């Protein structure tokens, strides 16, 4: 309302000045007419009516101007109110945005810290994987070698058993040939014996000696591989 009162004050002064000017002009006119000749009452009335009309018109213009100023003041007050509300809303949104930004910054920091921990954990896991792979490779080599040793052991055991069976057969055959050869050498055998039996006996002894030598080498090799397996 202070703005409206301020706006009305110069208008009121203008109106009063207009009325005063008219009155002064009228007085001056009457004075001039008195000096010239006697005033005309009808002319005075007409002049007064003209001044009153001008005053009424000025009053209407003043009222219109006052109403316009009041409307503008109301609009300005509403605009000021809206601007205040908008400023408060913007301040509230700014605070909320600042809070959200701080929260996002905190989450980002936690995410960075978690990422760093994951990278450290990944490096440790990679190191453990390399160690495990190395150990697995070594163990696989040991297993492969052990399998090779066991396979060779089984083969050697089979060879020893086969050679032992051959030695047993040769011993049995040599025993028979020896008896026939001894009878032949005694000269009083009633059985059909001959030098052939002695030759066969000598041959069997040679074969038996070879087989026994082979059996000895096989048994020695088997002992070596058994010792190697025992170290594993």
mmCIF file of C-alpha atoms in Angstrom:
data_model
loop_
_atom_site.group_PDB
_atom_site.id
_atom_site.type_symbol
_atom_site.label_atom_id
_atom_site.label_comp_id
_atom_site.label_asym_id
_atom_site.label_seq_id
_atom_site.Cartn_x
_atom_site.Cartn_y
_atom_site.Cartn_z
ATOM 1 C CA UNK A 1 0.000 0.000 0.000
ATOM 2 C CA UNK A 2 2.953 2.346 0.441
ATOM 3 C CA UNK A 3 3.650 2.114 -3.284
ATOM 4 C CA UNK A 4 0.000 2.996 -4.063
ATOM 5 C CA UNK A 5 0.062 5.976 -1.672
ATOM 6 C CA UNK A 6 3.304 7.177 -3.208
ATOM 7 C CA UNK A 7 1.765 6.908 -6.693
ATOM 8 C CA UNK A 8 -1.369 8.830 -5.612
ATOM 9 C CA UNK A 9 0.528 11.763 -4.049
ATOM 10 C CA UNK A 10 1.843 13.394 -7.248
ATOM 11 C CA UNK A 11 -1.513 12.887 -8.924
ATOM 12 C CA UNK A 12 -3.263 14.621 -6.035
ATOM 13 C CA UNK A 13 -0.817 17.496 -6.213
ATOM 14 C CA UNK A 14 -1.426 17.764 -9.961
ATOM 15 C CA UNK A 15 -5.195 17.856 -9.452
ATOM 16 C CA UNK A 16 -4.956 20.494 -6.737
ATOM 17 C CA UNK A 17 -2.639 22.522 -8.904
ATOM 18 C CA UNK A 18 -5.128 22.295 -11.766
ATOM 19 C CA UNK A 19 -7.992 23.480 -9.547
ATOM 20 C CA UNK A 20 -5.892 26.261 -8.092
ATOM 21 C CA UNK A 21 -4.793 27.333 -11.525
ATOM 22 C CA UNK A 22 -8.359 27.485 -12.720
ATOM 23 C CA UNK A 23 -9.454 29.488 -9.710
ATOM 24 C CA UNK A 24 -6.579 31.905 -10.067
ATOM 25 C CA UNK A 25 -7.272 32.287 -13.774
ATOM 26 C CA UNK A 26 -10.922 32.871 -13.065
ATOM 27 C CA UNK A 27 -10.103 35.488 -10.430
ATOM 28 C CA UNK A 28 -7.705 37.229 -12.735
ATOM 29 C CA UNK A 29 -10.332 37.205 -15.467
ATOM 30 C CA UNK A 30 -12.960 38.666 -13.172
ATOM 31 C CA UNK A 31 -10.540 41.343 -12.046
ATOM 32 C CA UNK A 32 -9.742 42.232 -15.631
ATOM 33 C CA UNK A 33 -13.403 42.310 -16.520
ATOM 34 C CA UNK A 34 -14.184 44.463 -13.493
ATOM 35 C CA UNK A 35 -11.653 46.903 -14.654
ATOM 36 C CA UNK A 36 -13.008 46.853 -18.202
ATOM 37 C CA UNK A 37 -16.743 46.614 -17.564
ATOM 38 C CA UNK A 38 -19.265 44.912 -15.239
ATOM 39 C CA UNK A 39 -19.081 41.077 -15.177
ATOM 40 C CA UNK A 40 -21.627 39.009 -17.018
ATOM 41 C CA UNK A 41 -23.267 36.479 -14.623
ATOM 42 C CA UNK A 42 -24.096 34.030 -17.398
ATOM 43 C CA UNK A 43 -20.527 34.079 -18.620
ATOM 44 C CA UNK A 44 -19.344 33.417 -15.100
ATOM 45 C CA UNK A 45 -21.677 30.471 -14.707
ATOM 46 C CA UNK A 46 -20.611 29.021 -18.042
ATOM 47 C CA UNK A 47 -16.981 29.435 -17.181
ATOM 48 C CA UNK A 48 -17.543 27.789 -13.794
ATOM 49 C CA UNK A 49 -19.382 24.873 -15.374
ATOM 50 C CA UNK A 50 -16.526 24.426 -17.834
ATOM 51 C CA UNK A 51 -14.064 24.371 -14.973
ATOM 52 C CA UNK A 52 -16.246 21.832 -13.106
ATOM 53 C CA UNK A 53 -16.383 19.580 -16.131
ATOM 54 C CA UNK A 54 -12.641 19.762 -16.474
ATOM 55 C CA UNK A 55 -12.374 18.945 -12.770
ATOM 56 C CA UNK A 56 -14.739 15.965 -13.150
ATOM 57 C CA UNK A 57 -12.763 14.732 -16.138
ATOM 58 C CA UNK A 58 -9.497 15.086 -14.233
ATOM 59 C CA UNK A 59 -11.066 13.255 -11.274
ATOM 60 C CA UNK A 60 -12.131 10.391 -13.572
ATOM 61 C CA UNK A 61 -8.647 10.224 -15.079
ATOM 62 C CA UNK A 62 -7.185 10.235 -11.556
ATOM 63 C CA UNK A 63 -9.477 7.400 -10.451
ATOM 64 C CA UNK A 64 -8.607 5.383 -13.564
ATOM 65 C CA UNK A 65 -4.922 5.972 -12.936
ATOM 66 C CA UNK A 66 -5.312 5.017 -9.269
ATOM 67 C CA UNK A 67 -7.149 1.820 -10.225
ATOM 68 C CA UNK A 68 -4.439 1.012 -12.770
ATOM 69 C CA UNK A 69 -1.727 1.625 -10.195
ATOM 70 C CA UNK A 70 -3.544 -0.540 -7.680
ATOM 71 C CA UNK A 71 -3.841 -3.336 -10.247
ATOM 72 C CA UNK A 72 -0.171 -2.992 -11.126
ATOM 73 C CA UNK A 73 0.697 -3.010 -7.407
ATOM 74 C CA UNK A 74 -1.334 -6.190 -6.909
ATOM 75 C CA UNK A 75 0.358 -7.797 -9.912
ATOM 76 C CA UNK A 76 3.734 -6.702 -8.610
ATOM 77 C CA UNK A 77 2.912 -8.088 -5.163
ATOM 78 C CA UNK A 78 1.788 -11.397 -6.715
ATOM 79 C CA UNK A 79 4.892 -11.481 -8.890
ATOM 80 C CA UNK A 80 7.035 -10.773 -5.838
ATOM 81 C CA UNK A 81 5.223 -13.546 -3.949
ATOM 82 C CA UNK A 82 5.700 -15.958 -6.850
ATOM 83 C CA UNK A 83 9.345 -14.980 -7.166
ATOM 84 C CA UNK A 84 9.844 -15.530 -3.425
ATOM 85 C CA UNK A 85 8.176 -18.928 -3.621
ATOM 86 C CA UNK A 86 10.276 -19.835 -6.668
ATOM 87 C CA UNK A 87 13.453 -18.680 -4.883
ATOM 88 C CA UNK A 88 12.561 -20.794 -1.854
ATOM 89 C CA UNK A 89 11.868 -23.775 -4.114
ATOM 90 C CA UNK A 90 15.172 -23.281 -5.925
ATOM 91 C CA UNK A 91 16.989 -23.042 -2.575
ATOM 92 C CA UNK A 92 15.296 -26.254 -1.444
ATOM 93 C CA UNK A 93 16.168 -28.002 -4.709
ATOM 94 C CA UNK A 94 19.729 -26.685 -4.453
ATOM 95 C CA UNK A 95 20.048 -28.162 -0.927
ATOM 96 C CA UNK A 96 18.578 -31.466 -2.115
ATOM 97 C CA UNK A 97 20.930 -31.484 -5.099
ATOM 98 C CA UNK A 98 23.899 -30.745 -2.818
ATOM 99 C CA UNK A 99 22.851 -33.612 -0.531
ATOM 100 C CA UNK A 100 22.464 -35.985 -3.502
ATOM 101 C CA UNK A 101 25.837 -34.846 -4.876
ATOM 102 C CA UNK A 102 27.487 -35.501 -1.500
ATOM 103 C CA UNK A 103 25.842 -38.940 -1.357
ATOM 104 C CA UNK A 104 26.987 -39.760 -4.887
ATOM 105 C CA UNK A 105 30.508 -38.593 -4.035
ATOM 106 C CA UNK A 106 30.504 -40.842 -0.963
ATOM 107 C CA UNK A 107 29.254 -43.799 -3.005
ATOM 108 C CA UNK A 108 31.899 -43.109 -5.641
ATOM 109 C CA UNK A 109 34.622 -43.093 -2.992
ATOM 110 C CA UNK A 110 33.333 -46.397 -1.591
ATOM 111 C CA UNK A 111 33.193 -47.819 -5.103
ATOM 112 C CA UNK A 112 36.780 -46.755 -5.780
ATOM 113 C CA UNK A 113 37.906 -48.300 -2.478
ATOM 114 C CA UNK A 114 36.020 -51.522 -3.283
ATOM 115 C CA UNK A 115 37.534 -51.585 -6.760
ATOM 116 C CA UNK A 116 41.030 -51.200 -5.311
ATOM 117 C CA UNK A 117 40.367 -54.043 -2.860
ATOM 118 C CA UNK A 118 39.084 -56.208 -5.688
ATOM 119 C CA UNK A 119 42.190 -55.454 -7.734
ATOM 120 C CA UNK A 120 44.415 -56.439 -4.799
ATOM 121 C CA UNK A 121 42.363 -59.588 -4.245
ATOM 122 C CA UNK A 122 42.545 -60.384 -7.968
ATOM 123 C CA UNK A 123 46.344 -60.016 -7.951
ATOM 124 C CA UNK A 124 46.573 -62.336 -4.948
ATOM 125 C CA UNK A 125 44.285 -64.839 -6.629
ATOM 126 C CA UNK A 126 46.299 -64.631 -9.839
ATOM 127 C CA UNK A 127 49.462 -65.346 -7.832
ATOM 128 C CA UNK A 128 47.790 -68.292 -6.103
ATOM 129 C CA UNK A 129 46.561 -69.603 -9.451
ATOM 130 C CA UNK A 130 50.079 -69.447 -10.878
ATOM 131 C CA UNK A 131 51.435 -71.282 -7.827
ATOM 132 C CA UNK A 132 48.676 -73.876 -8.076
ATOM 133 C CA UNK A 133 49.301 -74.359 -11.778
ATOM 134 C CA UNK A 134 53.034 -74.781 -11.121
ATOM 135 C CA UNK A 135 52.365 -77.285 -8.333
ATOM 136 C CA UNK A 136 49.846 -79.123 -10.481
ATOM 137 C CA UNK A 137 52.345 -79.302 -13.343
ATOM 138 C CA UNK A 138 55.012 -80.674 -11.027
ATOM 139 C CA UNK A 139 52.593 -83.179 -9.540
ATOM 140 C CA UNK A 140 51.511 -84.227 -13.013
ATOM 141 C CA UNK A 141 55.155 -84.788 -13.952
ATOM 142 C CA UNK A 142 55.598 -86.906 -10.827
ATOM 143 C CA UNK A 143 52.422 -88.821 -11.607
ATOM 144 C CA UNK A 144 53.495 -89.372 -15.203
ATOM 145 C CA UNK A 145 56.917 -90.561 -14.071
ATOM 146 C CA UNK A 146 55.339 -92.768 -11.417
ATOM 147 C CA UNK A 147 53.033 -94.266 -13.994
ATOM 148 C CA UNK A 148 56.021 -94.905 -16.234
ATOM 149 C CA UNK A 149 57.895 -96.498 -13.323
ATOM 150 C CA UNK A 150 54.962 -98.718 -12.391
ATOM 151 C CA UNK A 151 54.492 -99.691 -16.016
ATOM 152 C CA UNK A 152 58.181 -100.600 -16.334
ATOM 153 C CA UNK A 153 58.004 -102.396 -13.001
ATOM 154 C CA UNK A 154 55.058 -104.474 -14.192
ATOM 155 C CA UNK A 155 56.812 -105.246 -17.460
ATOM 156 C CA UNK A 156 60.026 -106.236 -15.651
ATOM 157 C CA UNK A 157 58.138 -108.386 -13.182
ATOM 158 C CA UNK A 158 56.456 -110.139 -16.089
ATOM 159 C CA UNK A 159 59.835 -110.620 -17.804
ATOM 160 C CA UNK A 160 61.381 -112.023 -14.607
ATOM 161 C CA UNK A 161 58.489 -114.405 -14.143
ATOM 162 C CA UNK A 162 58.720 -115.550 -17.758
ATOM 163 C CA UNK A 163 62.495 -116.017 -17.502
ATOM 164 C CA UNK A 164 62.094 -117.878 -14.198
ATOM 165 C CA UNK A 165 59.629 -120.211 -15.914
ATOM 166 C CA UNK A 166 62.109 -120.740 -18.778
ATOM 167 C CA UNK A 167 64.904 -121.482 -16.300
ATOM 168 C CA UNK A 168 62.690 -123.987 -14.537
ATOM 169 C CA UNK A 169 61.880 -125.696 -17.850
ATOM 170 C CA UNK A 170 65.539 -125.746 -18.893
ATOM 171 C CA UNK A 171 66.552 -127.187 -15.528
ATOM 172 C CA UNK A 172 63.960 -129.929 -15.855
ATOM 173 C CA UNK A 173 65.054 -130.712 -19.439
ATOM 174 C CA UNK A 174 68.732 -130.638 -18.494
ATOM 175 C CA UNK A 175 68.031 -133.002 -15.619
ATOM 176 C CA UNK A 176 66.602 -135.575 -18.033
ATOM 177 C CA UNK A 177 69.461 -135.240 -20.472
ATOM 178 C CA UNK A 178 71.984 -135.522 -17.607
ATOM 179 C CA UNK A 179 70.543 -138.853 -16.492
ATOM 180 C CA UNK A 180 70.725 -140.257 -20.004
ATOM 181 C CA UNK A 181 74.240 -138.912 -20.482
ATOM 182 C CA UNK A 182 75.391 -140.399 -17.165
ATOM 183 C CA UNK A 183 73.973 -143.786 -18.201
ATOM 184 C CA UNK A 184 75.760 -143.501 -21.527
ATOM 185 C CA UNK A 185 79.027 -142.685 -19.861
ATOM 186 C CA UNK A 186 78.685 -145.587 -17.373
ATOM 187 C CA UNK A 187 78.553 -148.130 -20.223
ATOM 188 C CA UNK A 188 76.113 -150.476 -18.511
ATOM 189 C CA UNK A 189 72.824 -148.813 -19.361
ATOM 190 C CA UNK A 190 70.007 -150.994 -20.541
ATOM 191 C CA UNK A 191 68.224 -147.937 -22.070
ATOM 192 C CA UNK A 192 68.819 -146.584 -25.566
ATOM 193 C CA UNK A 193 71.244 -143.800 -24.767
ATOM 194 C CA UNK A 194 74.007 -142.246 -26.825
ATOM 195 C CA UNK A 195 76.437 -139.356 -27.174
ATOM 196 C CA UNK A 196 73.493 -137.353 -28.457
ATOM 197 C CA UNK A 197 72.087 -137.273 -24.957
ATOM 198 C CA UNK A 198 75.340 -135.819 -23.652
ATOM 199 C CA UNK A 199 75.384 -133.253 -26.449
ATOM 200 C CA UNK A 200 71.793 -132.290 -25.626
ATOM 201 C CA UNK A 201 72.730 -132.046 -21.971
ATOM 202 C CA UNK A 202 75.607 -129.703 -22.755
ATOM 203 C CA UNK A 203 73.333 -127.640 -24.966
ATOM 204 C CA UNK A 204 70.716 -127.390 -22.231
ATOM 205 C CA UNK A 205 73.387 -126.323 -19.753
ATOM 206 C CA UNK A 206 74.443 -123.540 -22.132
ATOM 207 C CA UNK A 207 70.871 -122.374 -22.584
ATOM 208 C CA UNK A 208 70.266 -122.587 -18.852
ATOM 209 C CA UNK A 209 73.368 -120.521 -18.152
ATOM 210 C CA UNK A 210 72.247 -117.841 -20.602
ATOM 211 C CA UNK A 211 68.742 -117.772 -19.131
ATOM 212 C CA UNK A 212 70.100 -117.567 -15.608
ATOM 213 C CA UNK A 213 72.342 -114.664 -16.636
ATOM 214 C CA UNK A 214 69.346 -112.950 -18.244
ATOM 215 C CA UNK A 215 67.290 -113.632 -15.127
ATOM 216 C CA UNK A 216 70.009 -112.094 -12.961
ATOM 217 C CA UNK A 217 70.128 -108.907 -15.032
ATOM 218 C CA UNK A 218 66.332 -108.679 -15.057
ATOM 219 C CA UNK A 219 66.134 -109.138 -11.303
ATOM 220 C CA UNK A 220 68.817 -106.480 -10.809
ATOM 221 C CA UNK A 221 66.913 -104.020 -13.044
ATOM 222 C CA UNK A 222 63.719 -104.807 -11.149
ATOM 223 C CA UNK A 223 65.466 -104.122 -7.856
ATOM 224 C CA UNK A 224 66.648 -100.749 -9.188
ATOM 225 C CA UNK A 225 63.176 -99.659 -10.296
ATOM 226 C CA UNK A 226 61.667 -100.934 -7.032
ATOM 227 C CA UNK A 227 64.137 -98.733 -5.196
ATOM 228 C CA UNK A 228 63.202 -95.737 -7.384
ATOM 229 C CA UNK A 229 59.506 -96.289 -6.720
ATOM 230 C CA UNK A 230 60.233 -96.550 -3.009
ATOM 231 C CA UNK A 231 61.751 -93.046 -3.084
ATOM 232 C CA UNK A 232 58.626 -91.504 -4.620
#
